[in-house]
Coordinates of C-alpha atoms in Angstrom, one line a residue:
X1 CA -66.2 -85.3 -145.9
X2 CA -63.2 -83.8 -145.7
X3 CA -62.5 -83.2 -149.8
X4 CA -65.7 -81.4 -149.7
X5 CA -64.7 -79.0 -146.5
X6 CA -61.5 -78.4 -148.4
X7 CA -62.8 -77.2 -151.6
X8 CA -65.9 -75.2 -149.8
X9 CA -63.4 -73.3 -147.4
X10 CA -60.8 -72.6 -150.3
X11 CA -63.8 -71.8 -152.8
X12 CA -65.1 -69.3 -150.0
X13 CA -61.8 -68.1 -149.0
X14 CA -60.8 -67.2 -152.8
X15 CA -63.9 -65.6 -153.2
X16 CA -63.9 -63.1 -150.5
X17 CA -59.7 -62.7 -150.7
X18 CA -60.1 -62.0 -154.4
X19 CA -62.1 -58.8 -153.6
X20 CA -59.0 -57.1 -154.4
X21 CA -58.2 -58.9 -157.7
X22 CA -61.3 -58.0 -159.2
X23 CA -61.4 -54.0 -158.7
X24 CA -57.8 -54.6 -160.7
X25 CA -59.2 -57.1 -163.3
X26 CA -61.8 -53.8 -163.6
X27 CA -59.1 -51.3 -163.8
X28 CA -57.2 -53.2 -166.0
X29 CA -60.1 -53.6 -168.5
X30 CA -60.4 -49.9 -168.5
X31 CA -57.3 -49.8 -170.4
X32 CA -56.1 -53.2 -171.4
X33 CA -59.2 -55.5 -172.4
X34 CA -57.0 -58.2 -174.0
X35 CA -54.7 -58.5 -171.0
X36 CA -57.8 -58.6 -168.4
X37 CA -58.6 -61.2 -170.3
X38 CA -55.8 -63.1 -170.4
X39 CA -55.1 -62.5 -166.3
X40 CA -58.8 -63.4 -165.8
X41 CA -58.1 -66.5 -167.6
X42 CA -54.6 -67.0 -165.7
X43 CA -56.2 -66.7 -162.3
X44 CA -59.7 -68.3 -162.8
X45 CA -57.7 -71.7 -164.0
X46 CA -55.3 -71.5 -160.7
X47 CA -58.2 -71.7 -158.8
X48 CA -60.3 -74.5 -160.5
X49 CA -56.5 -76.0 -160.2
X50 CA -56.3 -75.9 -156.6
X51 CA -60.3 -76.9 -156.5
X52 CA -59.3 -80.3 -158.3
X53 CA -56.6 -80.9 -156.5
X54 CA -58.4 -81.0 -153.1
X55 CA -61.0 -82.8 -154.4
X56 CA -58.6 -85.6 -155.5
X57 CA -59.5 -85.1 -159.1
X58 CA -57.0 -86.9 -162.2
X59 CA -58.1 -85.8 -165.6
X60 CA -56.7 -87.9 -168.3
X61 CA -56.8 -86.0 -171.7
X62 CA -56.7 -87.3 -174.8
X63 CA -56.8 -85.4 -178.1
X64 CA -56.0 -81.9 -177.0
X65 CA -54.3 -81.5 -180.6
X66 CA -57.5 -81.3 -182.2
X67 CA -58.3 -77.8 -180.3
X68 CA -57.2 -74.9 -182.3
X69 CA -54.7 -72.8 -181.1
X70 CA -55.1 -69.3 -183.0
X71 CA -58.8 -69.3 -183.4
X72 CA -62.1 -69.5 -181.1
X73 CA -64.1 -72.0 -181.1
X74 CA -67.4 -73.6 -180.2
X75 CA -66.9 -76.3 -177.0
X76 CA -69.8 -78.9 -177.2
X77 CA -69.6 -81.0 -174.5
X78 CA -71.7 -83.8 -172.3
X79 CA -72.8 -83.2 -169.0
X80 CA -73.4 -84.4 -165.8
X81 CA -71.4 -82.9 -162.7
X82 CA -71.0 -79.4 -161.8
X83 CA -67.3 -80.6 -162.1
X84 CA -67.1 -80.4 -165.9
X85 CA -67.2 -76.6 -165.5
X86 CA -64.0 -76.9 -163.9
X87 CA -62.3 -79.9 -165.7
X88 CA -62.8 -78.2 -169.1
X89 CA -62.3 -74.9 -167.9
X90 CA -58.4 -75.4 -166.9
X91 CA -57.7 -77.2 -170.2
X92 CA -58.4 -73.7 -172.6
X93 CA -56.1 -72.3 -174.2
X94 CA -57.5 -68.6 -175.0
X95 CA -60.5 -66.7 -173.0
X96 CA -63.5 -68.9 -173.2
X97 CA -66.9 -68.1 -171.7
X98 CA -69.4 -70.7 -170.2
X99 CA -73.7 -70.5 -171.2
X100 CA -74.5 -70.8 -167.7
X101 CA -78.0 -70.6 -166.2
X102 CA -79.8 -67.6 -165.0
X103 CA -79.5 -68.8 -161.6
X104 CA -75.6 -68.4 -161.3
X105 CA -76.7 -64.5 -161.3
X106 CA -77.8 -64.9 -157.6
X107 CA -74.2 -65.7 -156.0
X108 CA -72.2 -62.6 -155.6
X109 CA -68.3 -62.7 -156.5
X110 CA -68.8 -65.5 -158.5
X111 CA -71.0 -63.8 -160.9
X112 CA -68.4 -61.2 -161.2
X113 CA -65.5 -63.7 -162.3
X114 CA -68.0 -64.9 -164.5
X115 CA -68.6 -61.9 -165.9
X116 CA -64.9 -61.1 -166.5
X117 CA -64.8 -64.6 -168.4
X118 CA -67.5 -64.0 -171.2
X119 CA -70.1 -66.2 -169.4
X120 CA -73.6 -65.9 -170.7
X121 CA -76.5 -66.0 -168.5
X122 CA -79.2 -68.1 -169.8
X123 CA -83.2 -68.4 -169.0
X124 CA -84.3 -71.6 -170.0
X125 CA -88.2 -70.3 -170.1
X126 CA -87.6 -67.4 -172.3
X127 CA -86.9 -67.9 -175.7
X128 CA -86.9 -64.7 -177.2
X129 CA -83.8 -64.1 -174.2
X130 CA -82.1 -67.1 -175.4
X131 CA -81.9 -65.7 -178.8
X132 CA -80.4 -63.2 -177.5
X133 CA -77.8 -64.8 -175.9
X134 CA -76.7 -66.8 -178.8
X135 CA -76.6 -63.8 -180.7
X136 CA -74.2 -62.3 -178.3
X137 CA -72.3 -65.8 -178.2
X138 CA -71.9 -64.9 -181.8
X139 CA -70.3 -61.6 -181.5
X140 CA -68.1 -63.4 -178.8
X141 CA -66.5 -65.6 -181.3
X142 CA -66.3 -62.9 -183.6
X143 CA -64.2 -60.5 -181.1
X144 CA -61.8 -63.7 -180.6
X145 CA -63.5 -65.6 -177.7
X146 CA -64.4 -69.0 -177.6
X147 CA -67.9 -70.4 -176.6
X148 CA -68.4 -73.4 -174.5
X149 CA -72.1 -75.3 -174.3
X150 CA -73.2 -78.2 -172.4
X151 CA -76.4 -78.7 -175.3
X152 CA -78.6 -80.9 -173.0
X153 CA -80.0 -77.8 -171.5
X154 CA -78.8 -79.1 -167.9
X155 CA -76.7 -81.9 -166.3
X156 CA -77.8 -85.2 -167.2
X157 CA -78.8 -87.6 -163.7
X158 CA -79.1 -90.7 -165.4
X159 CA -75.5 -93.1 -165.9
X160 CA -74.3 -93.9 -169.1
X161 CA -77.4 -91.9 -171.1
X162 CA -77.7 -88.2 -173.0
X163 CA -80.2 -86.4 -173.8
X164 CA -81.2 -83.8 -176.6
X165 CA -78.7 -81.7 -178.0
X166 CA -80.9 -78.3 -179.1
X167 CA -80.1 -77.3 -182.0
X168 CA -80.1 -73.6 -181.4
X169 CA -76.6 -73.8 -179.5
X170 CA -75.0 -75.0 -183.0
X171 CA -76.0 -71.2 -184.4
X172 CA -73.1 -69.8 -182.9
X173 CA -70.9 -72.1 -185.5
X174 CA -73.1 -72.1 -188.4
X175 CA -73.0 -68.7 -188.0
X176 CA -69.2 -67.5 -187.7
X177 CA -67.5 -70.7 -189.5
X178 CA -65.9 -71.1 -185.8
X179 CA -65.0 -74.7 -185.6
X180 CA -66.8 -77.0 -183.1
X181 CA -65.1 -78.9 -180.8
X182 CA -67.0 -82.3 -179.0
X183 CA -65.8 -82.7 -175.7
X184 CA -66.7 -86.0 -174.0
X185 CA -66.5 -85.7 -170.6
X186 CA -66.4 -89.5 -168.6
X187 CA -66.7 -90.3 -165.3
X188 CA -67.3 -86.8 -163.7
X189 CA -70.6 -87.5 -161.8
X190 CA -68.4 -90.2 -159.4
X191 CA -66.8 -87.2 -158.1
X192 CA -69.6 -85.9 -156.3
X193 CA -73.1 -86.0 -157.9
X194 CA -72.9 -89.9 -157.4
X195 CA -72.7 -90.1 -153.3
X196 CA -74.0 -86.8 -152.3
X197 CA -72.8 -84.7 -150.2
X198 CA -69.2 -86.2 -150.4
X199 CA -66.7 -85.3 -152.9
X200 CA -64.7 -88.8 -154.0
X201 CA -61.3 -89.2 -155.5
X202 CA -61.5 -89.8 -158.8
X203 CA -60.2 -90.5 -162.5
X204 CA -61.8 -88.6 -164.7
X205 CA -61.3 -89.1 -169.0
X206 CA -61.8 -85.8 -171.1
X207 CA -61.4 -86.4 -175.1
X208 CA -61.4 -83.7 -177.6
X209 CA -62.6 -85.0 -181.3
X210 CA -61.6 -83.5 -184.4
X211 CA -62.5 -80.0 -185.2
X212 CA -66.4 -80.2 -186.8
X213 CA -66.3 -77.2 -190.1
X214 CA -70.4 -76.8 -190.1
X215 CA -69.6 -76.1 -193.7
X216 CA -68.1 -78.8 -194.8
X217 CA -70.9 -81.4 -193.6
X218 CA -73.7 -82.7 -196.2
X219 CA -76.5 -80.6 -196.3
X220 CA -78.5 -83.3 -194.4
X221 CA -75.9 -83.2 -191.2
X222 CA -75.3 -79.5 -191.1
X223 CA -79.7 -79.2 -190.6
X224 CA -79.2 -81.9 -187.4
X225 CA -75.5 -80.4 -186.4
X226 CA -76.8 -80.9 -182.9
X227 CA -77.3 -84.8 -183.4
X228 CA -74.5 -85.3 -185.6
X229 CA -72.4 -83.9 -182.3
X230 CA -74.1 -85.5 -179.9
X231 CA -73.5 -88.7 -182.1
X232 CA -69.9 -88.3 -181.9
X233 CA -70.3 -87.6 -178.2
X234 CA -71.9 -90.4 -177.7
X235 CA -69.7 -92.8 -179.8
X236 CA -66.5 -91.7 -178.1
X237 CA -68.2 -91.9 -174.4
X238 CA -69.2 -95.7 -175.0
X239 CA -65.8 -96.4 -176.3
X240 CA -64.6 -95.3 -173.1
X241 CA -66.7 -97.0 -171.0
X242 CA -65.6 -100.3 -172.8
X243 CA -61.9 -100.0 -172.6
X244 CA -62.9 -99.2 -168.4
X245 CA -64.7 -102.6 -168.6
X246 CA -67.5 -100.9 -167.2

């Protein structure tokens, strides 16, 4: 029980002793949005740093060379821990914001960091507000910030299995010519989701593929760009799991 007491008090203790940090981030964005962003970014990865650390957390990452450098992009990833928020999260290399659910609104501080990261809020039950949001995920990528979407809607509690990739996430690249990059994302759940309420140490594999051009798929692929991800997903997850012997 102790990794989870760590990260709670630290998460807690950031929150409230970042009070001050924020009404700069805020002052700083009245004059400076690019270097808010970039500070936002420099802080928020510290602390999901220090977060993994106490939680005994070792990412190995393959294929970060296929994640553009000078460009935004569209993050499709698998998901089942609230974890991959944080293991992805400290990888980026320019502002990025998270499609989060409506929920995270609720929790004060923390929707205010989100906030100063591009996140979207989304309400699964309204549609006509989740058009929205992808059309404002659109003019994000077009202003220069990347996207990131876990497409199954939620986090997956079944081992070893995915669910439906929607479609409608894929609009954000089909719509800019932002590449997408799959993100597969194995062995997260062990550090906490799998033996609730204790957090576990843990080796954790994040892959980037190759950057996906919507563009340059056949017609057939670029209709189901949500399946053709999730395929690759899917096809890089199991190939991990083999080489664990699991």
């Amino acid at each position: 029980m102790i990794r989870i007491i760590l990260v709670a008090t630290f998460v807690i203790l950031f929150l409230v002793f970042s009070i001050p940090l924020l009404i700069a981030e805020w002052i700083i964005g009245k004059f400076n949005m690019d270097v808010k962003n970039k500070s936002s970014l420099a802080i928020v990865n510290w602390a999901f740093r220090v977060c993994l650390f106490f939680a005994g957390t070792t990412v190995i990452v393959r294929g970060e060379e296929n994640v553009p450098k000078d460009e935004p992009v569209l993050y499709i990833g698998n998901h089942r821990s609230y974890f991959d928020i944080l293991i992805t999260y400290v990888r980026v290399p320019r502002p990025t914001g998270y499609i989060a659910k409506r929920e995270m609104l609720k929790w004060p501080l923390l929707v205010n960091w989100m906030k100063n990261l591009h996140c979207l809020f989304l309400d699964r039950n309204d549609v006509k507000q989740g058009l929205k949001i992808i059309l404002t995920a659109i003019e994000k990528v077009k202003s220069g910030i990347s996207i990131c979407i876990f497409p199954e809607g939620t986090r997956n509690k079944e081992n070893h299995t995915f669910m439906e990739f929607h479609e409608g996430s894929f609009k954000i690249a089909s719509k800019t010519g932002c590449p997408i990059i799959p993100m597969t994302i194995y062995n997260s759940a062990d550090i906490f989701e799998d033996h609730l309420p204790k957090i576990k140490k843990t080796q954790v594999i994040l892959e980037y593929g190759k950057p996906i051009y919507v563009k340059e798929l056949a017609k057939e692929d670029q209709k189901k760009i949500g399946a053709y991800t999730k395929n690759i997903i899917m096809e890089t997850y199991f190939k991990i799991k083999e080489e664990a012997g699991q």
